[in-house]
Amino acid sequence: MSQSVERALAVLPLLAKGPASLGDVADELGVHKSTALRLLRTLNERGFVYRRPDGRYRLGAQLFALAAEAIENLDVREIAHPHLVELNRATGHTVHLALHQDDEVVYVDKVDSRYPVRMYSRIGRPVPLTVAAVAKLLLADLPEAELRALAARIDYPRYTARSTPDAAAFLRELDLVREQGWATDLGGHEESINCLGAPVHGPDGRVVAALSVSAPGVVIPAEGLLELLPQVLRTAEAISQDYSGAQESA
């Protein structure tokens, strides 16, 4: 049974990349087509995958419904959202909120920029661990042993010339983030996009979420974005206070 579950779960990341045929799924799992078909039929019956008229499979509506429900039940998102809206109103730039889940940092909320040039990002989508400002903030708060183990096992893609090159550089960057209490991604993922982030703390002082303001360099240069740091930090602190108050009264 556990092998079947593992295989079924392996189908989902494949279909997240786009529709796939039965043969594609069988090849990805390294199984016979009959085995892949049984898995796909079960997932289809449960609504986790959908068989298109052309015979290919894509992710099903039930998966998105569960993801949306899970995100809605994350209290920090509900508490943070009005603050994100206000920060977006004051700056005009895209604002994100992210959480750390296992080895991924995922956007759980987004308020779009009012400018015509916008960021391509989606709620529920993982962010690049080694360069994203929100990821640096969340990972910098991990216990040292856990952080070093993570740094040793993850990859370091060279998205741009400014991307973090290796584990040693990554750990140095997180030391700085921990010390200063905020983080940046200045062209580390995309040459033209800069991000500035701050941590949201829970009642115990641990980082429970991270927010960021992001903008293309054609809209505001990196220096201009950094001038928003006091505003970003105030927003993160306001969310922290609201979240901690809600937790203490719960």
PDB file of C-alpha atoms in Angstrom:
ATOM      1  CA  MET A   1       0.000   0.000   0.000  1.00  0.00           C
ATOM      2  CA  SER A   2       2.775   2.454   0.871  1.00  0.00           C
ATOM      3  CA  GLN A   3       4.355   1.887  -2.538  1.00  0.00           C
ATOM      4  CA  SER A   4       1.035   2.646  -4.213  1.00  0.00           C
ATOM      5  CA  VAL A   5       0.699   5.829  -2.173  1.00  0.00           C
ATOM      6  CA  GLU A   6       4.222   6.893  -3.077  1.00  0.00           C
ATOM      7  CA  ARG A   7       3.547   6.281  -6.746  1.00  0.00           C
ATOM      8  CA  ALA A   8       0.250   8.138  -6.633  1.00  0.00           C
ATOM      9  CA  LEU A   9       1.912  11.103  -4.948  1.00  0.00           C
ATOM     10  CA  ALA A  10       4.686  11.069  -7.549  1.00  0.00           C
ATOM     11  CA  VAL A  11       2.065  11.592 -10.258  1.00  0.00           C
ATOM     12  CA  LEU A  12       1.018  14.983  -8.866  1.00  0.00           C
ATOM     13  CA  PRO A  13       4.305  16.907  -9.376  1.00  0.00           C
ATOM     14  CA  LEU A  14       4.478  15.538 -12.912  1.00  0.00           C
ATOM     15  CA  LEU A  15       0.982  16.776 -13.753  1.00  0.00           C
ATOM     16  CA  ALA A  16       1.709  20.108 -12.084  1.00  0.00           C
ATOM     17  CA  LYS A  17       4.093  20.759 -14.990  1.00  0.00           C
ATOM     18  CA  GLY A  18       1.266  20.265 -17.484  1.00  0.00           C
ATOM     19  CA  PRO A  19      -0.940  17.575 -19.019  1.00  0.00           C
ATOM     20  CA  ALA A  20       0.713  14.168 -19.448  1.00  0.00           C
ATOM     21  CA  SER A  21      -0.187  10.991 -21.267  1.00  0.00           C
ATOM     22  CA  LEU A  22      -0.494   7.540 -19.738  1.00  0.00           C
ATOM     23  CA  GLY A  23       2.884   6.692 -21.228  1.00  0.00           C
ATOM     24  CA  ASP A  24       4.463   9.793 -19.701  1.00  0.00           C
ATOM     25  CA  VAL A  25       3.153   8.834 -16.258  1.00  0.00           C
ATOM     26  CA  ALA A  26       4.302   5.214 -16.617  1.00  0.00           C
ATOM     27  CA  ASP A  27       7.778   6.371 -17.674  1.00  0.00           C
ATOM     28  CA  GLU A  28       7.997   8.848 -14.783  1.00  0.00           C
ATOM     29  CA  LEU A  29       7.047   6.162 -12.249  1.00  0.00           C
ATOM     30  CA  GLY A  30       9.059   3.422 -13.926  1.00  0.00           C
ATOM     31  CA  VAL A  31       6.053   1.080 -14.046  1.00  0.00           C
ATOM     32  CA  HIS A  32       3.977  -0.706 -16.680  1.00  0.00           C
ATOM     33  CA  LYS A  33       1.155   1.261 -18.253  1.00  0.00           C
ATOM     34  CA  SER A  34      -1.439  -0.986 -16.610  1.00  0.00           C
ATOM     35  CA  THR A  35      -0.087  -0.037 -13.159  1.00  0.00           C
ATOM     36  CA  ALA A  36      -0.049   3.657 -14.049  1.00  0.00           C
ATOM     37  CA  LEU A  37      -3.606   3.390 -15.391  1.00  0.00           C
ATOM     38  CA  ARG A  38      -4.894   1.907 -12.120  1.00  0.00           C
ATOM     39  CA  LEU A  39      -3.328   4.786 -10.173  1.00  0.00           C
ATOM     40  CA  LEU A  40      -4.706   7.395 -12.536  1.00  0.00           C
ATOM     41  CA  ARG A  41      -8.198   5.887 -12.455  1.00  0.00           C
ATOM     42  CA  THR A  42      -8.234   5.994  -8.660  1.00  0.00           C
ATOM     43  CA  LEU A  43      -6.965   9.578  -8.593  1.00  0.00           C
ATOM     44  CA  ASN A  44      -9.505  10.509 -11.250  1.00  0.00           C
ATOM     45  CA  GLU A  45     -12.365   8.983  -9.254  1.00  0.00           C
ATOM     46  CA  ARG A  46     -11.303  11.051  -6.230  1.00  0.00           C
ATOM     47  CA  GLY A  47     -11.039  14.234  -8.277  1.00  0.00           C
ATOM     48  CA  PHE A  48      -7.286  14.644  -7.841  1.00  0.00           C
ATOM     49  CA  VAL A  49      -6.612  14.233 -11.563  1.00  0.00           C
ATOM     50  CA  TYR A  50      -8.796  14.814 -14.603  1.00  0.00           C
ATOM     51  CA  ARG A  51      -8.697  12.888 -17.868  1.00  0.00           C
ATOM     52  CA  ARG A  52      -8.946  15.280 -20.787  1.00  0.00           C
ATOM     53  CA  PRO A  53     -10.828  14.460 -24.003  1.00  0.00           C
ATOM     54  CA  ASP A  54      -7.477  13.932 -25.753  1.00  0.00           C
ATOM     55  CA  GLY A  55      -6.612  11.169 -23.258  1.00  0.00           C
ATOM     56  CA  ARG A  56      -3.995  13.138 -21.347  1.00  0.00           C
ATOM     57  CA  TYR A  57      -4.261  13.802 -17.620  1.00  0.00           C
ATOM     58  CA  ARG A  58      -4.030  17.029 -15.645  1.00  0.00           C
ATOM     59  CA  LEU A  59      -4.469  17.968 -11.997  1.00  0.00           C
ATOM     60  CA  GLY A  60      -8.076  17.823 -10.823  1.00  0.00           C
ATOM     61  CA  ALA A  61     -10.319  20.336  -9.138  1.00  0.00           C
ATOM     62  CA  GLN A  62     -10.377  18.478  -5.823  1.00  0.00           C
ATOM     63  CA  LEU A  63      -6.666  19.074  -5.354  1.00  0.00           C
ATOM     64  CA  PHE A  64      -7.089  22.817  -5.824  1.00  0.00           C
ATOM     65  CA  ALA A  65     -10.100  22.856  -3.522  1.00  0.00           C
ATOM     66  CA  LEU A  66      -8.128  21.189  -0.734  1.00  0.00           C
ATOM     67  CA  ALA A  67      -5.204  23.541  -1.239  1.00  0.00           C
ATOM     68  CA  ALA A  68      -7.488  26.560  -1.120  1.00  0.00           C
ATOM     69  CA  GLU A  69      -9.182  25.257   2.037  1.00  0.00           C
ATOM     70  CA  ALA A  70      -5.839  24.648   3.717  1.00  0.00           C
ATOM     71  CA  ILE A  71      -4.656  28.155   2.855  1.00  0.00           C
ATOM     72  CA  GLU A  72      -7.913  29.654   4.123  1.00  0.00           C
ATOM     73  CA  ASN A  73      -7.395  27.886   7.438  1.00  0.00           C
ATOM     74  CA  LEU A  74      -3.950  29.363   7.962  1.00  0.00           C
ATOM     75  CA  ASP A  75      -4.752  32.012  10.566  1.00  0.00           C
ATOM     76  CA  VAL A  76      -1.659  34.081   9.901  1.00  0.00           C
ATOM     77  CA  ARG A  77      -2.816  34.672   6.334  1.00  0.00           C
ATOM     78  CA  GLU A  78      -6.208  35.938   7.466  1.00  0.00           C
ATOM     79  CA  ILE A  79      -4.629  38.214  10.052  1.00  0.00           C
ATOM     80  CA  ALA A  80      -1.950  39.492   7.703  1.00  0.00           C
ATOM     81  CA  HIS A  81      -4.122  40.190   4.672  1.00  0.00           C
ATOM     82  CA  PRO A  82      -5.440  43.666   5.667  1.00  0.00           C
ATOM     83  CA  HIS A  83      -1.879  44.744   6.436  1.00  0.00           C
ATOM     84  CA  LEU A  84      -0.682  43.458   3.053  1.00  0.00           C
ATOM     85  CA  VAL A  85      -3.452  45.391   1.326  1.00  0.00           C
ATOM     86  CA  GLU A  86      -2.459  48.562   3.155  1.00  0.00           C
ATOM     87  CA  LEU A  87       1.229  48.112   2.321  1.00  0.00           C
ATOM     88  CA  ASN A  88       0.271  47.578  -1.318  1.00  0.00           C
ATOM     89  CA  ARG A  89      -1.913  50.690  -1.255  1.00  0.00           C
ATOM     90  CA  ALA A  90       0.890  52.771   0.240  1.00  0.00           C
ATOM     91  CA  THR A  91       3.656  51.547  -2.065  1.00  0.00           C
ATOM     92  CA  GLY A  92       1.847  50.428  -5.206  1.00  0.00           C
ATOM     93  CA  HIS A  93       4.073  47.357  -5.451  1.00  0.00           C
ATOM     94  CA  THR A  94       3.363  43.622  -5.301  1.00  0.00           C
ATOM     95  CA  VAL A  95       3.185  42.274  -1.755  1.00  0.00           C
ATOM     96  CA  HIS A  96       3.576  38.595  -0.825  1.00  0.00           C
ATOM     97  CA  LEU A  97       3.168  36.513   2.314  1.00  0.00           C
ATOM     98  CA  ALA A  98       4.993  33.171   2.552  1.00  0.00           C
ATOM     99  CA  LEU A  99       5.204  30.195   4.903  1.00  0.00           C
ATOM    100  CA  HIS A 100       7.796  27.443   5.358  1.00  0.00           C
ATOM    101  CA  GLN A 101       6.433  23.927   4.828  1.00  0.00           C
ATOM    102  CA  ASP A 102       8.881  21.020   4.959  1.00  0.00           C
ATOM    103  CA  ASP A 103      11.666  21.856   2.476  1.00  0.00           C
ATOM    104  CA  GLU A 104       9.567  24.435   0.629  1.00  0.00           C
ATOM    105  CA  VAL A 105       8.679  28.063   1.113  1.00  0.00           C
ATOM    106  CA  VAL A 106       5.292  28.785  -0.412  1.00  0.00           C
ATOM    107  CA  TYR A 107       3.383  31.965  -1.201  1.00  0.00           C
ATOM    108  CA  VAL A 108       0.069  31.926   0.665  1.00  0.00           C
ATOM    109  CA  ASP A 109      -1.130  35.419  -0.186  1.00  0.00           C
ATOM    110  CA  LYS A 110      -0.463  38.082  -2.806  1.00  0.00           C
ATOM    111  CA  VAL A 111      -1.658  41.606  -3.534  1.00  0.00           C
ATOM    112  CA  ASP A 112      -0.810  42.691  -7.068  1.00  0.00           C
ATOM    113  CA  SER A 113       1.014  45.843  -8.073  1.00  0.00           C
ATOM    114  CA  ARG A 114      -0.978  48.725  -9.462  1.00  0.00           C
ATOM    115  CA  TYR A 115       1.664  49.258 -12.137  1.00  0.00           C
ATOM    116  CA  PRO A 116       1.300  47.787 -15.645  1.00  0.00           C
ATOM    117  CA  VAL A 117       4.549  45.799 -15.270  1.00  0.00           C
ATOM    118  CA  ARG A 118       3.801  43.058 -12.729  1.00  0.00           C
ATOM    119  CA  MET A 119       5.457  40.024 -11.196  1.00  0.00           C
ATOM    120  CA  TYR A 120       4.547  36.548 -12.339  1.00  0.00           C
ATOM    121  CA  SER A 121       3.908  34.691  -9.092  1.00  0.00           C
ATOM    122  CA  ARG A 122       1.062  32.580  -7.764  1.00  0.00           C
ATOM    123  CA  ILE A 123      -0.407  31.689  -4.398  1.00  0.00           C
ATOM    124  CA  GLY A 124       0.542  28.107  -3.541  1.00  0.00           C
ATOM    125  CA  ARG A 125       3.672  28.178  -5.662  1.00  0.00           C
ATOM    126  CA  PRO A 126       7.038  27.410  -4.004  1.00  0.00           C
ATOM    127  CA  VAL A 127       9.682  30.132  -4.164  1.00  0.00           C
ATOM    128  CA  PRO A 128      13.389  29.611  -4.963  1.00  0.00           C
ATOM    129  CA  LEU A 129      14.870  28.722  -1.575  1.00  0.00           C
ATOM    130  CA  THR A 130      18.367  30.051  -2.140  1.00  0.00           C
ATOM    131  CA  VAL A 131      17.525  33.521  -3.447  1.00  0.00           C
ATOM    132  CA  ALA A 132      14.024  34.636  -2.412  1.00  0.00           C
ATOM    133  CA  ALA A 133      13.897  37.198   0.392  1.00  0.00           C
ATOM    134  CA  VAL A 134      10.984  35.442   2.121  1.00  0.00           C
ATOM    135  CA  ALA A 135      12.829  32.113   1.999  1.00  0.00           C
ATOM    136  CA  LYS A 136      15.941  33.614   3.578  1.00  0.00           C
ATOM    137  CA  LEU A 137      13.873  35.051   6.426  1.00  0.00           C
ATOM    138  CA  LEU A 138      12.063  31.794   7.153  1.00  0.00           C
ATOM    139  CA  LEU A 139      15.107  29.531   6.850  1.00  0.00           C
ATOM    140  CA  ALA A 140      17.368  31.832   8.872  1.00  0.00           C
ATOM    141  CA  ASP A 141      15.150  31.115  11.879  1.00  0.00           C
ATOM    142  CA  LEU A 142      15.676  27.336  11.733  1.00  0.00           C
ATOM    143  CA  PRO A 143      17.747  25.625  14.436  1.00  0.00           C
ATOM    144  CA  GLU A 144      21.408  25.597  13.419  1.00  0.00           C
ATOM    145  CA  ALA A 145      21.702  21.850  12.892  1.00  0.00           C
ATOM    146  CA  GLU A 146      18.501  21.732  10.845  1.00  0.00           C
ATOM    147  CA  LEU A 147      19.609  24.706   8.773  1.00  0.00           C
ATOM    148  CA  ARG A 148      23.022  23.220   7.993  1.00  0.00           C
ATOM    149  CA  ALA A 149      21.462  19.911   6.999  1.00  0.00           C
ATOM    150  CA  LEU A 150      19.056  21.744   4.694  1.00  0.00           C
ATOM    151  CA  ALA A 151      21.854  23.835   3.169  1.00  0.00           C
ATOM    152  CA  ALA A 152      23.820  20.669   2.434  1.00  0.00           C
ATOM    153  CA  ARG A 153      21.003  18.838   0.623  1.00  0.00           C
ATOM    154  CA  ILE A 154      19.396  21.541  -1.515  1.00  0.00           C
ATOM    155  CA  ASP A 155      20.542  22.649  -4.965  1.00  0.00           C
ATOM    156  CA  TYR A 156      21.918  26.073  -5.863  1.00  0.00           C
ATOM    157  CA  PRO A 157      20.639  26.974  -9.338  1.00  0.00           C
ATOM    158  CA  ARG A 158      22.365  29.894 -11.044  1.00  0.00           C
ATOM    159  CA  TYR A 159      19.279  31.828 -12.035  1.00  0.00           C
ATOM    160  CA  THR A 160      21.381  34.943 -12.585  1.00  0.00           C
ATOM    161  CA  ALA A 161      24.929  36.098 -11.891  1.00  0.00           C
ATOM    162  CA  ARG A 162      23.682  37.286  -8.488  1.00  0.00           C
ATOM    163  CA  SER A 163      22.268  33.923  -7.399  1.00  0.00           C
ATOM    164  CA  THR A 164      23.655  32.285  -4.255  1.00  0.00           C
ATOM    165  CA  PRO A 165      26.376  29.947  -5.559  1.00  0.00           C
ATOM    166  CA  ASP A 166      26.784  27.338  -2.809  1.00  0.00           C
ATOM    167  CA  ALA A 167      25.969  26.227   0.747  1.00  0.00           C
ATOM    168  CA  ALA A 168      28.762  28.270   2.343  1.00  0.00           C
ATOM    169  CA  ALA A 169      27.561  31.491   0.729  1.00  0.00           C
ATOM    170  CA  PHE A 170      23.968  30.607   1.609  1.00  0.00           C
ATOM    171  CA  LEU A 171      24.787  30.160   5.296  1.00  0.00           C
ATOM    172  CA  ARG A 172      26.714  33.448   5.350  1.00  0.00           C
ATOM    173  CA  GLU A 173      23.734  35.202   3.804  1.00  0.00           C
ATOM    174  CA  LEU A 174      21.364  33.726   6.389  1.00  0.00           C
ATOM    175  CA  ASP A 175      23.691  34.820   9.205  1.00  0.00           C
ATOM    176  CA  LEU A 176      23.403  38.373   7.889  1.00  0.00           C
ATOM    177  CA  VAL A 177      19.622  38.105   7.566  1.00  0.00           C
ATOM    178  CA  ARG A 178      19.344  36.837  11.128  1.00  0.00           C
ATOM    179  CA  GLU A 179      21.532  39.679  12.395  1.00  0.00           C
ATOM    180  CA  GLN A 180      19.832  42.544  10.544  1.00  0.00           C
ATOM    181  CA  GLY A 181      16.249  41.234  10.739  1.00  0.00           C
ATOM    182  CA  TRP A 182      15.333  41.691   7.071  1.00  0.00           C
ATOM    183  CA  ALA A 183      16.295  40.273   3.690  1.00  0.00           C
ATOM    184  CA  THR A 184      16.584  41.140   0.021  1.00  0.00           C
ATOM    185  CA  ASP A 185      16.640  39.482  -3.361  1.00  0.00           C
ATOM    186  CA  LEU A 186      18.265  42.000  -5.670  1.00  0.00           C
ATOM    187  CA  GLY A 187      18.181  40.285  -9.023  1.00  0.00           C
ATOM    188  CA  GLY A 188      19.052  36.869  -7.621  1.00  0.00           C
ATOM    189  CA  HIS A 189      16.148  35.062  -9.239  1.00  0.00           C
ATOM    190  CA  GLU A 190      15.347  37.390 -12.130  1.00  0.00           C
ATOM    191  CA  GLU A 191      17.741  40.134 -13.201  1.00  0.00           C
ATOM    192  CA  SER A 192      14.952  42.671 -13.451  1.00  0.00           C
ATOM    193  CA  ILE A 193      13.105  41.920 -10.192  1.00  0.00           C
ATOM    194  CA  ASN A 194      14.036  43.110  -6.702  1.00  0.00           C
ATOM    195  CA  CYS A 195      12.408  42.080  -3.419  1.00  0.00           C
ATOM    196  CA  LEU A 196      12.600  43.367   0.137  1.00  0.00           C
ATOM    197  CA  GLY A 197      11.282  41.226   2.986  1.00  0.00           C
ATOM    198  CA  ALA A 198      10.652  41.206   6.730  1.00  0.00           C
ATOM    199  CA  PRO A 199       9.717  38.452   9.216  1.00  0.00           C
ATOM    200  CA  VAL A 200       6.442  37.907  11.045  1.00  0.00           C
ATOM    201  CA  HIS A 201       6.985  36.591  14.581  1.00  0.00           C
ATOM    202  CA  GLY A 202       4.718  34.490  16.769  1.00  0.00           C
ATOM    203  CA  PRO A 203       4.195  34.781  20.529  1.00  0.00           C
ATOM    204  CA  ASP A 204       7.366  32.760  21.191  1.00  0.00           C
ATOM    205  CA  GLY A 205       9.478  35.024  19.009  1.00  0.00           C
ATOM    206  CA  ARG A 206       9.924  32.455  16.256  1.00  0.00           C
ATOM    207  CA  VAL A 207       9.375  33.447  12.630  1.00  0.00           C
ATOM    208  CA  VAL A 208       5.988  32.117  11.509  1.00  0.00           C
ATOM    209  CA  ALA A 209       5.759  33.870   8.143  1.00  0.00           C
ATOM    210  CA  ALA A 210       7.553  36.372   5.956  1.00  0.00           C
ATOM    211  CA  LEU A 211       6.280  39.220   3.819  1.00  0.00           C
ATOM    212  CA  SER A 212       7.929  40.951   0.918  1.00  0.00           C
ATOM    213  CA  VAL A 213       7.510  43.907  -1.400  1.00  0.00           C
ATOM    214  CA  SER A 214       8.631  43.168  -4.963  1.00  0.00           C
ATOM    215  CA  ALA A 215       9.020  45.337  -8.027  1.00  0.00           C
ATOM    216  CA  PRO A 216      10.734  45.361 -11.414  1.00  0.00           C
ATOM    217  CA  GLY A 217      13.726  47.626 -11.702  1.00  0.00           C
ATOM    218  CA  VAL A 218      11.993  49.576 -14.490  1.00  0.00           C
ATOM    219  CA  VAL A 219       9.326  50.624 -11.981  1.00  0.00           C
ATOM    220  CA  ILE A 220      11.608  51.399  -9.044  1.00  0.00           C
ATOM    221  CA  PRO A 221      15.382  50.870  -8.761  1.00  0.00           C
ATOM    222  CA  ALA A 222      16.794  48.686  -5.996  1.00  0.00           C
ATOM    223  CA  GLU A 223      17.878  51.772  -4.054  1.00  0.00           C
ATOM    224  CA  GLY A 224      14.328  53.105  -4.119  1.00  0.00           C
ATOM    225  CA  LEU A 225      12.920  49.783  -2.962  1.00  0.00           C
ATOM    226  CA  LEU A 226      15.343  49.704  -0.032  1.00  0.00           C
ATOM    227  CA  GLU A 227      14.018  53.092   1.079  1.00  0.00           C
ATOM    228  CA  LEU A 228      10.752  51.295   1.862  1.00  0.00           C
ATOM    229  CA  LEU A 229      12.462  49.203   4.575  1.00  0.00           C
ATOM    230  CA  PRO A 230      11.002  51.119   7.565  1.00  0.00           C
ATOM    231  CA  GLN A 231       7.502  50.726   6.118  1.00  0.00           C
ATOM    232  CA  VAL A 232       8.003  47.016   5.436  1.00  0.00           C
ATOM    233  CA  LEU A 233       9.353  46.424   8.946  1.00  0.00           C
ATOM    234  CA  ARG A 234       6.438  48.321  10.506  1.00  0.00           C
ATOM    235  CA  THR A 235       3.982  46.195   8.556  1.00  0.00           C
ATOM    236  CA  ALA A 236       5.676  42.971   9.645  1.00  0.00           C
ATOM    237  CA  GLU A 237       5.661  44.154  13.254  1.00  0.00           C
ATOM    238  CA  ALA A 238       1.966  45.055  13.086  1.00  0.00           C
ATOM    239  CA  ILE A 239       1.126  41.597  11.736  1.00  0.00           C
ATOM    240  CA  SER A 240       3.288  40.010  14.439  1.00  0.00           C
ATOM    241  CA  GLN A 241       1.440  41.903  17.153  1.00  0.00           C
ATOM    242  CA  ASP A 242      -1.975  41.002  15.771  1.00  0.00           C
ATOM    243  CA  TYR A 243      -1.005  37.367  15.267  1.00  0.00           C
ATOM    244  CA  SER A 244       0.566  37.011  18.708  1.00  0.00           C
ATOM    245  CA  GLY A 245      -2.454  38.631  20.339  1.00  0.00           C
ATOM    246  CA  ALA A 246      -4.770  36.222  18.525  1.00  0.00           C
ATOM    247  CA  GLN A 247      -2.659  33.243  19.593  1.00  0.00           C
ATOM    248  CA  GLU A 248      -2.502  34.334  23.229  1.00  0.00           C
ATOM    249  CA  SER A 249      -6.264  34.845  23.432  1.00  0.00           C
ATOM    250  CA  ALA A 250      -7.053  31.543  21.686  1.00  0.00           C
TER     251      ALA A 250
END
